[in-house]
XYZ file of C-alpha atoms in Angstrom:
324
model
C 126.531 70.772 88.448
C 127.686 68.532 91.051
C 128.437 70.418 94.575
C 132.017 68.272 94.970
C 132.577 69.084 91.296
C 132.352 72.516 91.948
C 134.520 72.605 95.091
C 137.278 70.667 93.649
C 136.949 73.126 90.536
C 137.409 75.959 92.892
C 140.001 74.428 94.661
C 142.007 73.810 91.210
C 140.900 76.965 89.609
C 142.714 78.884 92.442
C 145.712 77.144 92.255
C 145.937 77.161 88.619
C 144.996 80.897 88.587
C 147.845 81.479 91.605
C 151.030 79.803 89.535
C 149.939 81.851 86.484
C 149.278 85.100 89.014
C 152.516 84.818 90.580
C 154.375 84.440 87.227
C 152.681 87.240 85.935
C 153.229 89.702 88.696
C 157.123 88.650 88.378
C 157.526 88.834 84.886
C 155.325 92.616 84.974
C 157.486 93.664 87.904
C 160.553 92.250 86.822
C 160.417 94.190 83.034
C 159.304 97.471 84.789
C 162.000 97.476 87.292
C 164.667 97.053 84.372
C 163.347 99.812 82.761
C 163.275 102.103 85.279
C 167.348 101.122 85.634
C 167.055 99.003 88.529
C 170.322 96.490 88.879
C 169.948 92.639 88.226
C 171.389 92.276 91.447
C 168.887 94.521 93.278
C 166.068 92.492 91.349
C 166.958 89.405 91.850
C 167.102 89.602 95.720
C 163.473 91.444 96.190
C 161.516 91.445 93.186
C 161.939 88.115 91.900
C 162.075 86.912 95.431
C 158.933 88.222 96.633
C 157.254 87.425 93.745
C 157.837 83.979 94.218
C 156.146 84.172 97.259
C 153.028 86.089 96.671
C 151.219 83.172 96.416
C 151.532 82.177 100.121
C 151.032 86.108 100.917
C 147.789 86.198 99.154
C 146.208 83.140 100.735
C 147.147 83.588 103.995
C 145.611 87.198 104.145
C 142.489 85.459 101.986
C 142.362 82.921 104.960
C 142.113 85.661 107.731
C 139.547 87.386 106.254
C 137.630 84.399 105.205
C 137.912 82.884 109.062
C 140.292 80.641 108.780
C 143.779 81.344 110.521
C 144.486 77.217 110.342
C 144.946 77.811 106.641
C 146.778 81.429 107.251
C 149.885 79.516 108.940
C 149.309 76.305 107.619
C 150.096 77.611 104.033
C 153.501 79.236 105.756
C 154.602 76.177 107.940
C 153.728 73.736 105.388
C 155.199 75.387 102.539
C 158.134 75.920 103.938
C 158.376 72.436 105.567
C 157.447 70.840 101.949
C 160.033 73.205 100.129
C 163.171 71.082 101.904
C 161.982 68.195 102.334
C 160.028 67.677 99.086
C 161.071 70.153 96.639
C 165.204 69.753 97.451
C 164.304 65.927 98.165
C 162.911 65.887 94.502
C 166.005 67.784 93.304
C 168.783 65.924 94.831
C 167.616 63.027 93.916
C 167.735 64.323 89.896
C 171.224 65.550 90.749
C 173.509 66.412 93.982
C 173.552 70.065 94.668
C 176.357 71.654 95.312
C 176.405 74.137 98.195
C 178.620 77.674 98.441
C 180.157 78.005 101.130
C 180.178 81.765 101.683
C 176.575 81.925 100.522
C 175.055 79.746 102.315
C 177.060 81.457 106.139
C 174.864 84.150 105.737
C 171.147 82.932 103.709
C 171.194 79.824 106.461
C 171.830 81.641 109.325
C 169.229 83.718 108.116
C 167.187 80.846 107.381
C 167.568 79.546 111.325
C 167.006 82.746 112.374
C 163.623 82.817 110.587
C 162.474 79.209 111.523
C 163.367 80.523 115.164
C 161.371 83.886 115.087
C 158.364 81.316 113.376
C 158.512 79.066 115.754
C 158.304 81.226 119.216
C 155.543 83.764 117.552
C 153.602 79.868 117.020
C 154.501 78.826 120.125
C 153.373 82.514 121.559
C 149.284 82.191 120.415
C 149.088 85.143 118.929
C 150.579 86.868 116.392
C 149.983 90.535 116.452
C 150.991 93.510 114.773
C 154.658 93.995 116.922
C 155.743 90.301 116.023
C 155.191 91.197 112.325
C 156.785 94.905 112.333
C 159.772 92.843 113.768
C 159.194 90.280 110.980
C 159.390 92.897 108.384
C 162.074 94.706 109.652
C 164.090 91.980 109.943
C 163.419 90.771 106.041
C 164.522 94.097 105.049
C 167.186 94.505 107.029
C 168.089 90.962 105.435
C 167.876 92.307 102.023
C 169.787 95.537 102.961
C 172.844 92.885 104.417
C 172.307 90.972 101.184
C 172.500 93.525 98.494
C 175.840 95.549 100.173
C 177.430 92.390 100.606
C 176.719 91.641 97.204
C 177.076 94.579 95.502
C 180.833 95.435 95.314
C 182.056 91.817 95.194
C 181.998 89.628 91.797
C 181.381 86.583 92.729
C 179.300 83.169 91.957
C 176.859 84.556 94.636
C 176.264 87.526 93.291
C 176.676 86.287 89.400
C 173.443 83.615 90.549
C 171.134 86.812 91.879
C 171.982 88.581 88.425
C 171.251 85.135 86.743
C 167.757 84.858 88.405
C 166.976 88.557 87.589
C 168.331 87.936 83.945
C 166.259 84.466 83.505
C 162.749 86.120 85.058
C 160.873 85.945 82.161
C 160.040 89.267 80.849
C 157.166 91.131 78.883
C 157.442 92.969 75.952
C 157.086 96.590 75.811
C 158.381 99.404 77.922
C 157.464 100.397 81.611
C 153.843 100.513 81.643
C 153.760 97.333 79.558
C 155.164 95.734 82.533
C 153.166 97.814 85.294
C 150.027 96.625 83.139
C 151.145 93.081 83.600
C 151.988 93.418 87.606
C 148.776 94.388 87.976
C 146.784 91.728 86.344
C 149.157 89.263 88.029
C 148.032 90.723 91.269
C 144.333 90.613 90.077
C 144.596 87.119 88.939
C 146.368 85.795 92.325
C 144.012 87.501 94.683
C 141.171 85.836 92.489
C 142.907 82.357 92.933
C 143.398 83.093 96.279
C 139.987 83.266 96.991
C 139.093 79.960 95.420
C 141.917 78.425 96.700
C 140.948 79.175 100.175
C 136.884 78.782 99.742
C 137.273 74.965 98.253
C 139.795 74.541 100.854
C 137.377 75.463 103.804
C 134.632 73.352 101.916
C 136.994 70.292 101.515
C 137.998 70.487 105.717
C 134.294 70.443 106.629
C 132.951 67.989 104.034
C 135.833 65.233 105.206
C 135.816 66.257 108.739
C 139.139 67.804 109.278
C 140.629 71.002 110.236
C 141.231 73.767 107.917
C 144.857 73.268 109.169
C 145.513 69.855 108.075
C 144.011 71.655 104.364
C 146.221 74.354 104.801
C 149.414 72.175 105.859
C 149.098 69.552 102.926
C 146.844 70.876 99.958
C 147.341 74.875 100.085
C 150.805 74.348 101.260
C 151.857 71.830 98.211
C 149.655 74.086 95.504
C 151.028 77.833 96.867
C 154.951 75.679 96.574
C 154.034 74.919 92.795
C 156.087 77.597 91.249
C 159.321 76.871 93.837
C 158.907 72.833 92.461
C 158.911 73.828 89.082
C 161.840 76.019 89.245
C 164.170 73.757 90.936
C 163.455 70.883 89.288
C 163.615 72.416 85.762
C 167.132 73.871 87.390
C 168.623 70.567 87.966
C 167.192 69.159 85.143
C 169.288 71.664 83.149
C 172.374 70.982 85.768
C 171.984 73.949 88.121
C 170.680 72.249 91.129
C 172.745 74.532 93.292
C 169.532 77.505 92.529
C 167.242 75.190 93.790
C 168.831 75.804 97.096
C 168.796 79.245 97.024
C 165.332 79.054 95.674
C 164.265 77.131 98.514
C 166.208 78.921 101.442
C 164.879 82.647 100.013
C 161.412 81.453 99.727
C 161.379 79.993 103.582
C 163.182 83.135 104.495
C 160.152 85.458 102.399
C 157.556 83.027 104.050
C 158.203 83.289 107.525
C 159.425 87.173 107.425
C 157.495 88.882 104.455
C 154.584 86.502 104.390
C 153.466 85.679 108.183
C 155.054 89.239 108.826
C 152.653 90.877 106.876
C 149.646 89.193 107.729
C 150.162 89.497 111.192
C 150.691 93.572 110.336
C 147.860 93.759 108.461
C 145.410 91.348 110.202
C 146.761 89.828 113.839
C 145.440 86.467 114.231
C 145.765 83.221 116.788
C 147.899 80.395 115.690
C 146.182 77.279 116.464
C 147.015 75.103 118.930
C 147.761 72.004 116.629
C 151.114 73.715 115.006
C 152.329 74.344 117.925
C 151.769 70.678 118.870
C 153.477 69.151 116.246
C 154.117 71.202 112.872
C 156.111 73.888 113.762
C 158.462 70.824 115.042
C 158.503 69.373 112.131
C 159.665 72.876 110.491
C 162.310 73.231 112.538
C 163.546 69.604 112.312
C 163.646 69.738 108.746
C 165.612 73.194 108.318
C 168.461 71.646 111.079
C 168.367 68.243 108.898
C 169.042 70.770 105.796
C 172.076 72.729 108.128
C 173.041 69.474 108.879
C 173.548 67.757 105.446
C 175.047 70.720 103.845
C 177.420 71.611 106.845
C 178.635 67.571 106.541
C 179.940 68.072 102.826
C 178.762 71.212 101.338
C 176.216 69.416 98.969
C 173.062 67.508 99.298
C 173.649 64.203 97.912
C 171.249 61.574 96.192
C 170.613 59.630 99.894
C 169.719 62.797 101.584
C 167.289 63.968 99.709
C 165.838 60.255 99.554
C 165.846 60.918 103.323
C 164.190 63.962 102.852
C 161.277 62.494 100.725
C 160.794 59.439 103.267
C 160.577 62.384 106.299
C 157.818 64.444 104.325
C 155.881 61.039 103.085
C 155.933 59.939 107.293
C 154.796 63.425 107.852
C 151.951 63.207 105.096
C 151.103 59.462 106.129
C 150.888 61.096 110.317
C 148.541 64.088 109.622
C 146.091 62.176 107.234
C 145.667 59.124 109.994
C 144.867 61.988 112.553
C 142.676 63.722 110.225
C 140.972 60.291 109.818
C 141.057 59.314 113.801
């Protein structure tokens, strides 16, 4: 068989085998944490959360052992960059979303917060194992915040965390049905991981560019598959206003849980090139998303046109200086 062909069968292999991993851990974790009694509330905001993010977490810590740090925060920065500016571009533009105002005073501060703490461990070099303690602590401190402000007050914040918890799909069986099914979610996204990251590194040397451009554009797009699919099935249906939340947890999960981790687990340097431009980019796209929702408390169909033509001028900048 073909070389190429086998690369770009690794490199779809490991996304493919990522999306299913990361479904499967949720939907495992999800039915074992209900029957152990745990509250929709308390799964929504962690478990399903997370979950949706293991993909990133995976294939970041697959890139640092496998060399590669470009791909490590590549995959965070680009992910998160591609989930406002393509994923809510692509929902908007399906149908306006609808922002709440009490909701989003606390998730996008958090969300600044995040792109902040991102931002100066980029701009820092090196991110070692104190910047991700203080990443971690500060996701779970998040979650804490979340779940007591949550849990005594009925509202259409706390209805939409039970309504995530309650539409994770779930396994049949009882407890160790679901454990069973974490577990092979976890098997199968490490294994995608893997491939992911080894046709990645292959693709970056055979064309000449850096395993960062890879890891901003292909790994960050494929690892964001799940988040697309969920908010564009949501506004499909007419609930565009969980693609927001979808969006704005995921960023929050990728910066604190994701990079945090890593840089716990395996300190690394963040290469130069980020810190040039992408991290920027980041950050100008989470204060375009403050800015649009603080103007009318929705995202209308303009804005997120705005929001595709941004991340198509991004795409269209790093593939003429990969070619250069």
């Amino acid at each position: 068989m073909d070389a190429n062909l086998i690369t770009y069968a690794s490199l779809i292999g490991g996304l493919i085998l990522l999306t299913l991993g990361g479904d499967t851990l949720v939907r495992g974790a999800t039915t074992a944490a209900k029957r152990m009694g745990v509250s929709p509330l308390l799964i929504g905001l962690t478990l399903v959360g997370f979950g949706t993010s293991t993909p990133e977490l995976v294939t970041s810590l697959t890139a640092i052992q496998a060399g590669s740090p470009g791909i490590a925060i590549g995959n965070v920065v680009g992910s998160n960059t591609a989930n406002i500016l393509l994923i809510l571009g692509l929902t908007a533009l399906i149908a306006p979303i609808v922002v709440d105002r009490t909701a989003f005073r606390r998730d996008g501060i958090m969300l600044v917060v995040a792109s902040l703490v991102c931002t100066a461990v980029v701009l820092g070099g090196r991110i070692g194992v104190v910047a991700g303690a203080i990443m971690v602590a500060m996701l779970l401190a998040y979650i804490v915040i979340a779940y007591l402000g949550e849990r005594n007050v009925q509202d259409a914040e706390r209805a939409k965390y039970e309504h995530i918890a309650e539409d994770a799909p779930d396994a049949r069986g009882g407890l160790w049905a679901g454990i069973g099914l974490a577990v092979v979610g976890i098997v199968l996204t490490i294994v995608g991981a893997r491939l992911l990251v080894d046709g990645a590194v292959v693709i970056a040397r055979d064309f000449g560019v850096s395993d960062t451009v890879i890891g901003l554009t292909v790994v960050a797009v494929g690892t964001s598959l799940p988040e697309m699919v969920t908010s564009v099935v949501a506004a499909v249906r007419g609930r565009a206003d969980v693609a927001l939340g979808n969006v704005i947890g995921s960023n929050i999960y990728n910066v604190l849980g994701v990079l945090g981790l890593t840089a716990l687990l395996a300190p690394f340097e963040a290469p130069a090139a980020i810190a040039r431009l992408d991290i920027w980019v980041m950050l100008a796209a989470t204060a375009l998303l403050v800015l649009f929702v603080r103007t009318g408390m929705k995202i209308v169909r303009w804005e997120g046109a705005i929001f595709l033509a941004a991340y198509a001028a991004y795409i269209a900048w790093l593939a003429v200086g990969a070619t250069a």
